mmCIF file of C-alpha atoms in Angstrom:
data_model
loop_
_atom_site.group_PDB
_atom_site.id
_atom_site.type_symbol
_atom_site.label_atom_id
_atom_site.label_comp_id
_atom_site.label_asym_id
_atom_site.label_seq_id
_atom_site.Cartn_x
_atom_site.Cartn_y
_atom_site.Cartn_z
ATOM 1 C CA UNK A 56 -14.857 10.096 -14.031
ATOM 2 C CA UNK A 57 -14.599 6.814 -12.809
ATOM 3 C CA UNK A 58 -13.731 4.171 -15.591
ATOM 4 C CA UNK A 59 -15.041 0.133 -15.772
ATOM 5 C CA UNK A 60 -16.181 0.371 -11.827
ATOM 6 C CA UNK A 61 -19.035 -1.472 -12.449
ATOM 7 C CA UNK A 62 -17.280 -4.561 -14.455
ATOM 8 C CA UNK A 63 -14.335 -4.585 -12.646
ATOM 9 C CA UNK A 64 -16.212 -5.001 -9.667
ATOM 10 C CA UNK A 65 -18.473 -7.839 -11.533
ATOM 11 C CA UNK A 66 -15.172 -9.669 -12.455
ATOM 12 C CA UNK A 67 -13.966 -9.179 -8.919
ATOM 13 C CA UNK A 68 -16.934 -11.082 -7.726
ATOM 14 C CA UNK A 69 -16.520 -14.225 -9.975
ATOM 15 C CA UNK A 70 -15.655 -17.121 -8.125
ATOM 16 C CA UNK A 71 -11.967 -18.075 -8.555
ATOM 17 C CA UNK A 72 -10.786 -15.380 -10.095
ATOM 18 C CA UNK A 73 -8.030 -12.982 -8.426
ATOM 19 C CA UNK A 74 -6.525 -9.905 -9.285
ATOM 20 C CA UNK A 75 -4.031 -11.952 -11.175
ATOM 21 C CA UNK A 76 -6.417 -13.636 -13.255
ATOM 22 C CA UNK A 77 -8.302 -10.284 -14.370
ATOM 23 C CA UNK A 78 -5.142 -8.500 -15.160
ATOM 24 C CA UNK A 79 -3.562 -11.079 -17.493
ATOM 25 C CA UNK A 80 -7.106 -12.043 -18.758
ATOM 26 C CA UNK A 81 -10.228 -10.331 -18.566
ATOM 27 C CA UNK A 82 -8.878 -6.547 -18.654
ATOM 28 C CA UNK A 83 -8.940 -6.631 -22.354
ATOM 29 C CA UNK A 84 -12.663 -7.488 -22.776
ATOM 30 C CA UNK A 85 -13.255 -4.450 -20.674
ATOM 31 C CA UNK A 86 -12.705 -2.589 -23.706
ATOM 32 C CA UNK A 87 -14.862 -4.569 -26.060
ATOM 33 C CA UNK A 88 -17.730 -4.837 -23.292
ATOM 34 C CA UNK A 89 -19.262 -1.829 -21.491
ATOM 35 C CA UNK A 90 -22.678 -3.987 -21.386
ATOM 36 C CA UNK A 91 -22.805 -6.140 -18.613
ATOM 37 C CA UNK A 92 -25.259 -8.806 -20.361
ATOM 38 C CA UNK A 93 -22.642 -8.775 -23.262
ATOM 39 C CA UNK A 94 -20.055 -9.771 -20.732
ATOM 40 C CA UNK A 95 -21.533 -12.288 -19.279
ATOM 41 C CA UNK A 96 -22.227 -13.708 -22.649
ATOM 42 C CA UNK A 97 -18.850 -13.327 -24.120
ATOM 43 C CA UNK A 98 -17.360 -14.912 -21.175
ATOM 44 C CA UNK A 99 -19.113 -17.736 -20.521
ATOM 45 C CA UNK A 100 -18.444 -18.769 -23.975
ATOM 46 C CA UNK A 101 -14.569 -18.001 -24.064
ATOM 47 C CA UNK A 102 -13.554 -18.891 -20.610
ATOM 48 C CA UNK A 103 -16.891 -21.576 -19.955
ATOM 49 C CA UNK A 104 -17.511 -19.496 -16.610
ATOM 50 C CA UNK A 105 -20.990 -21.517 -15.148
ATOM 51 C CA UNK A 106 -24.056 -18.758 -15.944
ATOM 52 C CA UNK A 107 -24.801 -18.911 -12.570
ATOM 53 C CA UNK A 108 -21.463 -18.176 -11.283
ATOM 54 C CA UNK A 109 -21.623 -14.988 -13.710
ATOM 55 C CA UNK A 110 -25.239 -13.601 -12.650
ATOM 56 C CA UNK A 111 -24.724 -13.920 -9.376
ATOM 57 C CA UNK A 112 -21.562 -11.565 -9.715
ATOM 58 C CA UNK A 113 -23.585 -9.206 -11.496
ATOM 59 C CA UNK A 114 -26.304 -8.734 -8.598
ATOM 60 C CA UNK A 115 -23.376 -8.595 -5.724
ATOM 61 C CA UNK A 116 -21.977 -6.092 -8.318
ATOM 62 C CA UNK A 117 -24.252 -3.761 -9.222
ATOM 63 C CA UNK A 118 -25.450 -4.056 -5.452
ATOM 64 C CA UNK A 119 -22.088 -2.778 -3.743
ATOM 65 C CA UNK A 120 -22.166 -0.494 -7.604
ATOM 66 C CA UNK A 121 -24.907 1.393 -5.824
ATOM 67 C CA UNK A 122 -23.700 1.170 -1.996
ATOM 68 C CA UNK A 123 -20.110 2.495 -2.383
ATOM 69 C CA UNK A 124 -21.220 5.205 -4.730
ATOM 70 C CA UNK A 125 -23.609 6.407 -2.833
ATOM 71 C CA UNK A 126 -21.068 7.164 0.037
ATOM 72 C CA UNK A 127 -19.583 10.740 -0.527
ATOM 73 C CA UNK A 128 -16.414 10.266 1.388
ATOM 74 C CA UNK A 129 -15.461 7.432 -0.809
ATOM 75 C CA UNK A 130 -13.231 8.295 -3.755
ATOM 76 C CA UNK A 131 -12.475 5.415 -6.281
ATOM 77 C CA UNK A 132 -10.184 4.911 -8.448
ATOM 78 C CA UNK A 133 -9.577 2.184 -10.796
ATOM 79 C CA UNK A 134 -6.662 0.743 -12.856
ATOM 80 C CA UNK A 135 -8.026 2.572 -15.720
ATOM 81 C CA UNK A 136 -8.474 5.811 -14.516
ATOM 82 C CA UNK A 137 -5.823 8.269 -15.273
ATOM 83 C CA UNK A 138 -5.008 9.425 -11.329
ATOM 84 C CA UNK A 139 -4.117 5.470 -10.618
ATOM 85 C CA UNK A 140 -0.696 5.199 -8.740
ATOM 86 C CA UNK A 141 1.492 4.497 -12.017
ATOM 87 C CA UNK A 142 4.140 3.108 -9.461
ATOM 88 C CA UNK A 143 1.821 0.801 -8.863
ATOM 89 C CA UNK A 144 2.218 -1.186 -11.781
ATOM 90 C CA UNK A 145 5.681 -3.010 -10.887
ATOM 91 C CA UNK A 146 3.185 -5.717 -9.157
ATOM 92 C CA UNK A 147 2.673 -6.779 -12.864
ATOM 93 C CA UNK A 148 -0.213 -8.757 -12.840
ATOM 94 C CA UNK A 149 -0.749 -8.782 -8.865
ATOM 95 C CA UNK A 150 -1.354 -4.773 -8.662
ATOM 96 C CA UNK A 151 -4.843 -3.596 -7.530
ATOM 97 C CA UNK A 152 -7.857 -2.965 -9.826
ATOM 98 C CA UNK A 153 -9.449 -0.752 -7.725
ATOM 99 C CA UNK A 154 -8.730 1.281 -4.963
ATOM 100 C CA UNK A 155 -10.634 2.460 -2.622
ATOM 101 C CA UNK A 156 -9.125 6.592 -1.002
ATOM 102 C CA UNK A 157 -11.376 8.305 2.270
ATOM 103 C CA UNK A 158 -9.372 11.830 2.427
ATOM 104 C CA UNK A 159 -7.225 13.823 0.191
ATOM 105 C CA UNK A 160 -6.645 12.013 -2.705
ATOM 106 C CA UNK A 161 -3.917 14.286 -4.189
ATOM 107 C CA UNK A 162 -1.598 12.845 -1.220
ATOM 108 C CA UNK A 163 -1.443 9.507 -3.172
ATOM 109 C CA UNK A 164 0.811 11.702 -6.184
ATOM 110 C CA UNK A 165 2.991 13.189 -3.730
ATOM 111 C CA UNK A 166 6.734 12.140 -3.233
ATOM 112 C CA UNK A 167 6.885 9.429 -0.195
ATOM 113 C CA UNK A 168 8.840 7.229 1.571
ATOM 114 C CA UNK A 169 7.257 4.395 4.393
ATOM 115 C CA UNK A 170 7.756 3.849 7.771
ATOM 116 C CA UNK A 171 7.416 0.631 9.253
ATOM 117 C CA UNK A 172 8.679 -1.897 11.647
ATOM 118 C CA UNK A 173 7.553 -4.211 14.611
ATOM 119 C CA UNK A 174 4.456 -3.784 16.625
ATOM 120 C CA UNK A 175 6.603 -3.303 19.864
ATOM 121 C CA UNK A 176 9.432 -1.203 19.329
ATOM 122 C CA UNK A 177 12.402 -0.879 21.623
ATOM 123 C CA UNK A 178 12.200 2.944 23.670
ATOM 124 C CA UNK A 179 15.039 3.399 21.407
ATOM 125 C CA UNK A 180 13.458 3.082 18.128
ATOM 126 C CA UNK A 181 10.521 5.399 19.667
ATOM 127 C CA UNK A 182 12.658 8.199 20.679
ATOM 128 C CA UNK A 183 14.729 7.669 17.172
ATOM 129 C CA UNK A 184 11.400 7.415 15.101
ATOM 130 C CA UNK A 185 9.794 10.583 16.709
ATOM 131 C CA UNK A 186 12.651 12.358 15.534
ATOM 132 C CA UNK A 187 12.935 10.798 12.393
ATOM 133 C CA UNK A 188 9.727 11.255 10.830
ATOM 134 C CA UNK A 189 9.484 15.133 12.343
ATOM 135 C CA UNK A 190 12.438 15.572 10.135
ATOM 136 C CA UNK A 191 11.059 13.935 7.188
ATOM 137 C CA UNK A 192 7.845 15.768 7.454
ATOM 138 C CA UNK A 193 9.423 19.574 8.237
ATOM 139 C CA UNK A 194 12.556 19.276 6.006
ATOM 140 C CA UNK A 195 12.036 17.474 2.787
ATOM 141 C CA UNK A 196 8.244 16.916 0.270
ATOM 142 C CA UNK A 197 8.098 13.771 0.969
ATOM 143 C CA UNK A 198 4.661 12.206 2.469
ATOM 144 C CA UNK A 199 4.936 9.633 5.331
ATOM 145 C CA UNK A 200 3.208 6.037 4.206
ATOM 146 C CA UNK A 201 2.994 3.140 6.812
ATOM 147 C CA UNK A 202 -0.028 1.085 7.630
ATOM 148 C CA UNK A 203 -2.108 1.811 10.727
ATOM 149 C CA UNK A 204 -0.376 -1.056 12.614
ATOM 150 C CA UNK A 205 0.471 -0.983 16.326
ATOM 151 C CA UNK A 206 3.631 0.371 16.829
ATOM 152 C CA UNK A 207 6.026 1.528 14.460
ATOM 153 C CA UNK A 208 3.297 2.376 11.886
ATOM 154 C CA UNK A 209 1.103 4.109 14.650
ATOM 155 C CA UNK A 210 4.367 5.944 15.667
ATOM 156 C CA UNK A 211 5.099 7.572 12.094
ATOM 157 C CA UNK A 212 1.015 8.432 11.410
ATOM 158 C CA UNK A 213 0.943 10.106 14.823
ATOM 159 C CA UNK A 214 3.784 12.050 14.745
ATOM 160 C CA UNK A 215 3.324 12.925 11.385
ATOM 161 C CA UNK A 216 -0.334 14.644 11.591
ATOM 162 C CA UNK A 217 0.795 15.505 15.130
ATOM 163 C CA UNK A 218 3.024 18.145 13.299
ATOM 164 C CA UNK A 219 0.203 18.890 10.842
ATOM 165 C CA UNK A 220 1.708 17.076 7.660
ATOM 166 C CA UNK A 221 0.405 14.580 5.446
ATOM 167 C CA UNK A 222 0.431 10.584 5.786
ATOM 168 C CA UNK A 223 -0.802 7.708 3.738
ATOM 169 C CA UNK A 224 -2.691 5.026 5.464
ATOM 170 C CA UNK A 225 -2.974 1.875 3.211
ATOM 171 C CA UNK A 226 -5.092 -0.351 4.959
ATOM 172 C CA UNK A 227 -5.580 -4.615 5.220
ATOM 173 C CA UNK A 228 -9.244 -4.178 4.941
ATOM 174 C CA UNK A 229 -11.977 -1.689 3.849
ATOM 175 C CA UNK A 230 -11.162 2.229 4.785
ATOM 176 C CA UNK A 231 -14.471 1.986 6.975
ATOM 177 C CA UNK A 232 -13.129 -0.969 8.649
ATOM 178 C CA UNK A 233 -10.782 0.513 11.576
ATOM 179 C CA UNK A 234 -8.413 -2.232 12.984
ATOM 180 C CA UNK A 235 -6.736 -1.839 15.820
ATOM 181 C CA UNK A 236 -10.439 -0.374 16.967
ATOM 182 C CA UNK A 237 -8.369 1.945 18.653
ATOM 183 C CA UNK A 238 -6.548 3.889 15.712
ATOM 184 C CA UNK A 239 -10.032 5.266 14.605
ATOM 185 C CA UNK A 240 -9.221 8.354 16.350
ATOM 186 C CA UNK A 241 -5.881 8.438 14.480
ATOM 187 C CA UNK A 242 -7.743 7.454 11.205
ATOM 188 C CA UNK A 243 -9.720 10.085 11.381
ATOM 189 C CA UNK A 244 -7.261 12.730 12.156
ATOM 190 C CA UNK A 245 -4.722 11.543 9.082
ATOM 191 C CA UNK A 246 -8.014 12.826 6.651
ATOM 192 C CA UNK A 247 -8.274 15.871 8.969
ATOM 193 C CA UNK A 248 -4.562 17.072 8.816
ATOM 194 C CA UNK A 249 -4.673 16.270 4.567
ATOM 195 C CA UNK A 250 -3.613 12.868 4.386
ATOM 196 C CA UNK A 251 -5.922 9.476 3.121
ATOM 197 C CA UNK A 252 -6.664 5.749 3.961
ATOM 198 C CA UNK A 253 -6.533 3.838 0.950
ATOM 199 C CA UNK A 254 -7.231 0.134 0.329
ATOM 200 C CA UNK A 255 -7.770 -2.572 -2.684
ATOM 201 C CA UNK A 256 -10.787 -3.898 -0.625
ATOM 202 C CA UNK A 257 -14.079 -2.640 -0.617
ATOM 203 C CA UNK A 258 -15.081 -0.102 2.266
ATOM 204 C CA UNK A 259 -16.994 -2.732 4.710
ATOM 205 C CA UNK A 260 -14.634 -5.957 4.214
ATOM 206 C CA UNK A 261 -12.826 -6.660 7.326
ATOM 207 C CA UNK A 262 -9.195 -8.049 7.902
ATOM 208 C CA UNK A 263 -8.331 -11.727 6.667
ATOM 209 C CA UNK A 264 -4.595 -13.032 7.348
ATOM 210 C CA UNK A 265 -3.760 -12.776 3.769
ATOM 211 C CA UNK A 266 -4.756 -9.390 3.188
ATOM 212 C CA UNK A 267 -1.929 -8.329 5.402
ATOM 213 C CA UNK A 268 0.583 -9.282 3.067
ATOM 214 C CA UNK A 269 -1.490 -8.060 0.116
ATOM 215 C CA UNK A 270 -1.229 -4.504 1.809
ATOM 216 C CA UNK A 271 2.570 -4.877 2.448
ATOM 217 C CA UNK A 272 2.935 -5.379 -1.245
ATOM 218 C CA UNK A 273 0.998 -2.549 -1.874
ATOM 219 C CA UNK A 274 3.221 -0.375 0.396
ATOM 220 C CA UNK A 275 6.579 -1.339 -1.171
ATOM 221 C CA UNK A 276 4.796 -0.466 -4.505
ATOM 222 C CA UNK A 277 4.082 2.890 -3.699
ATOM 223 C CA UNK A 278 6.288 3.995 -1.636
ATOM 224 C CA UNK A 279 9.468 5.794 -3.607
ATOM 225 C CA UNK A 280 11.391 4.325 -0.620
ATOM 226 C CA UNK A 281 11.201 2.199 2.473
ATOM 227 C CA UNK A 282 12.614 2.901 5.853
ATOM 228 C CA UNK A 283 12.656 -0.308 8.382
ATOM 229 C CA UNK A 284 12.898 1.476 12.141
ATOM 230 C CA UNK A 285 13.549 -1.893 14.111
ATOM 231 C CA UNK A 286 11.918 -5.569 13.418
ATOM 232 C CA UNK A 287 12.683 -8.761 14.290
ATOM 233 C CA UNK A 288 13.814 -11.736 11.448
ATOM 234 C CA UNK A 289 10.676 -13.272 11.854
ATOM 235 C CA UNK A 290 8.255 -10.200 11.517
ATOM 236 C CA UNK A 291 6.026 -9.335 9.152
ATOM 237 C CA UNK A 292 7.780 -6.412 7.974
ATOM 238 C CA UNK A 293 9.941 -8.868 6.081
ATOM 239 C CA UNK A 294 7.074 -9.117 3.565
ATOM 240 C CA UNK A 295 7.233 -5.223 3.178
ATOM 241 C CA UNK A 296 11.195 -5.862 2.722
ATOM 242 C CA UNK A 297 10.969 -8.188 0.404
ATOM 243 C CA UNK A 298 8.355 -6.580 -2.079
ATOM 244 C CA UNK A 299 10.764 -3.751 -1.834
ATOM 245 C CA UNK A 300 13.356 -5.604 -2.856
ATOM 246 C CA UNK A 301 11.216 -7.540 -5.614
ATOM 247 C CA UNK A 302 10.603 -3.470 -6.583
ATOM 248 C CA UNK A 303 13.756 -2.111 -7.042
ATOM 249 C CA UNK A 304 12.776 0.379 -4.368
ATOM 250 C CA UNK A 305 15.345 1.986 -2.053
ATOM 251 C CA UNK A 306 15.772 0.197 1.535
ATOM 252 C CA UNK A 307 17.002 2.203 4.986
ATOM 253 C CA UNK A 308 17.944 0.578 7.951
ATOM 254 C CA UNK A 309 18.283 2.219 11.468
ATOM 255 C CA UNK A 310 20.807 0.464 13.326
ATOM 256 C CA UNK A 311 22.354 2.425 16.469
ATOM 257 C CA UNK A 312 25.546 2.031 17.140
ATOM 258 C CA UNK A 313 24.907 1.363 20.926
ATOM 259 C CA UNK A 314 22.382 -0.968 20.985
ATOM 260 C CA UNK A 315 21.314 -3.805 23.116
ATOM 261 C CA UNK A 316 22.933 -7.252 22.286
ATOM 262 C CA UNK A 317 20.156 -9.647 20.121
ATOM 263 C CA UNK A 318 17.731 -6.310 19.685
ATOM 264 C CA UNK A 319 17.486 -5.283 15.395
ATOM 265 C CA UNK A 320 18.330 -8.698 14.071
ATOM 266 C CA UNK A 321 15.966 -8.001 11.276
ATOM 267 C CA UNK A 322 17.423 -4.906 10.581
ATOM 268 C CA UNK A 323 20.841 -6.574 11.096
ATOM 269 C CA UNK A 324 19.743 -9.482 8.412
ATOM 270 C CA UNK A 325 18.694 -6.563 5.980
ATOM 271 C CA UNK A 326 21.786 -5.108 6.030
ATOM 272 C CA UNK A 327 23.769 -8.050 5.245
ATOM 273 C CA UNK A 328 21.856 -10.100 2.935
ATOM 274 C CA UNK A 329 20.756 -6.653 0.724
ATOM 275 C CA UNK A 330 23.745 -5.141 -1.046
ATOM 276 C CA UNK A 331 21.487 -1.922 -1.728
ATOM 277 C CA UNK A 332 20.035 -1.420 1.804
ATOM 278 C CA UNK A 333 21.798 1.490 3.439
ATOM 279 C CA UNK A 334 22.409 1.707 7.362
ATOM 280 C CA UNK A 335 21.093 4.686 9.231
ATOM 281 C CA UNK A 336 22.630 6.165 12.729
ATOM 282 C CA UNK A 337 22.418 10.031 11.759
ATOM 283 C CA UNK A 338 18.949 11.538 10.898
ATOM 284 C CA UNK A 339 20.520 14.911 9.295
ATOM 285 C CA UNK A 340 23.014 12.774 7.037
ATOM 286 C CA UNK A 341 19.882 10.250 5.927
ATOM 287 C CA UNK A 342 18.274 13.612 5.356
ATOM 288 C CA UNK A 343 20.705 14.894 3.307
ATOM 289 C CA UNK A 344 20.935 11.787 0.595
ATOM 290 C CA UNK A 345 16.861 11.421 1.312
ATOM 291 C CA UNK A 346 16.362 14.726 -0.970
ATOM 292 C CA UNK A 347 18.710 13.601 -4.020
ATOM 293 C CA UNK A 348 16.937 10.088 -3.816
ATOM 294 C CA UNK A 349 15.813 8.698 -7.356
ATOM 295 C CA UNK A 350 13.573 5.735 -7.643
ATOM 296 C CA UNK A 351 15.435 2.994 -9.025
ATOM 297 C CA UNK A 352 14.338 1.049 -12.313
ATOM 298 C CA UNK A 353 13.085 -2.278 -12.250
ATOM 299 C CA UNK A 354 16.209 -3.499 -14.092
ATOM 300 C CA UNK A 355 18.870 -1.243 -12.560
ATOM 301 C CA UNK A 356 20.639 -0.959 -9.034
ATOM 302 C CA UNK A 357 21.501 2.293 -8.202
ATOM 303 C CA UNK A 358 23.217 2.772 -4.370
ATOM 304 C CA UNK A 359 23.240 5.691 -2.504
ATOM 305 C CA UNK A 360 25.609 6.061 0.176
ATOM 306 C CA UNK A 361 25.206 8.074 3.426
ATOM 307 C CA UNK A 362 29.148 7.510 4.541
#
């Protein structure tokens, strides 16, 4: 059973509120309200919301109500359902209220760890990330999560269904909404081989340049870990980083030994300025400390050492 679709997709479509806004305010009336009308009423008075403002969130609502339910390869899930990511609730008042899943959602309560990095990554991060994530995916439970990007994230979603295992997808716009066009086919075969695409946005909204970031967050969030393959200071993998770090979620770094001079200076910059952040060379011995891997607690540090 889905729970509150309907109104949380109303308050979604009131002007000038966010998810912030509806988590620290509006999530309570949810529980008072289950009428629409009564809603409306209740907060225009409190929170002196225009009327108009209000009804026309109800007709966008109860319009996309009838157009996303209608699709049957769209599951939904909502912050008050009881199959919602709980590990998605370190974003406090910034996590998701909905989420939209196209695939197999049981691969969203599995055991994972993401796989990111820059859009163009060195032949040696390609060779070392092929081998990386067949490990991951043949020798340990854990799922493979990344993000549909070029590069990196295109490297560990193919090779993962590739060896017939299951990825997460979580997307910067609507799971219908493909982008790079050209990952469709790749889309298509992560929900073939048992994985999902999964996304806070409804299924026909397109990409905006904030909505990148939003999914980064949402990546550190669920992932149990994050593993950074190669990125520069300056990419947007950073953001990833840094809502891991925000997280208290475990950070790996691949930096080779033998490596050109200037190439990994974000994983470099990881390394140094995050006392937690572990260095990778050796997939077996990552492997090895990958299995016994707890997530951490928002207000502890726990290190793991692979040396």
């Amino acid at each position: 059973m889905i729970n509150k679709f309907k109104e949380l997709l109303f308050l979604k479509n009131i002007k000038g509120l966010g998810n912030a806004k509806i988590n620290k305010n509006y999530l309570g009336l949810l529980d008072e309200y289950s009428d629409l009308d009564d809603l409306i009423t209740e907060i225009e008075y409190r929170f002196k919301i225009s009327l108009e403002n209000l009804e026309n969130a109800k007709v966008k609502a109860e319009k996309l109500y009838d157009e996303i339910t209608d699709d049957p390869e769209i599951h939904i899930i909502t912050v008050f359902d009881e199959n919602y990511p709980k590990k998605l609730e370190v974003m406090g008042n910034k996590k998701p209220l909905i989420l939209y899943v196209k695939g197999n959602v049981d691969a969203l309560s599995k055991p994972n760890i993401a796989v990111i990095g820059t859009r163009k990554p060195s032949a040696l991060s390609q060779e070392f990330e092929t081998g990386l994530v067949q490990n991951i995916v043949n020798k340990t439970d854990k799922v493979v999560v990344s993000g549909l990007a070029l590069g990196c994230d295109k490297i560990a979603h193919q090779t993962t269904v590739d060896e017939n295992k299951i990825t997460v997808a979580v997307l910067p716009s609507g799971v219908n909404v493909i982008k790079p066009a050209k990952h469709k086919q790749l889309a298509q075969k992560i929900i073939e081989t048992g994985g999902c695409l999964v996304s806070e946005y409804e299924p026909h909204v397109g990409v905006n340049r904030g909505s990148y970031v939003e999914r980064d967050a949402i990546v550190a969030a669920f992932s149990d870990a994050t593993f950074v393959v190669e990125c520069g200071i300056k990419s947007g993998t950073m953001h990833t980083v840094d809502f891991a770090n925000d997280y208290k979620r475990q950070l790996f770094a691949y930096l080779p030994e033998n490596r050109p001079e200037k190439s990994y200076e974000g994983n470099e910059f990881i390394l140094r300025n995050n006392k937690d952040a572990i260095k990778v060379e050796d997939i077996n011995e990552f492997l090895d400390n990958l299995e016994s891997l707890k997530p951490k607690k928002k207000s502890a540090s726990v290190q793991v050492s692979l040396f």
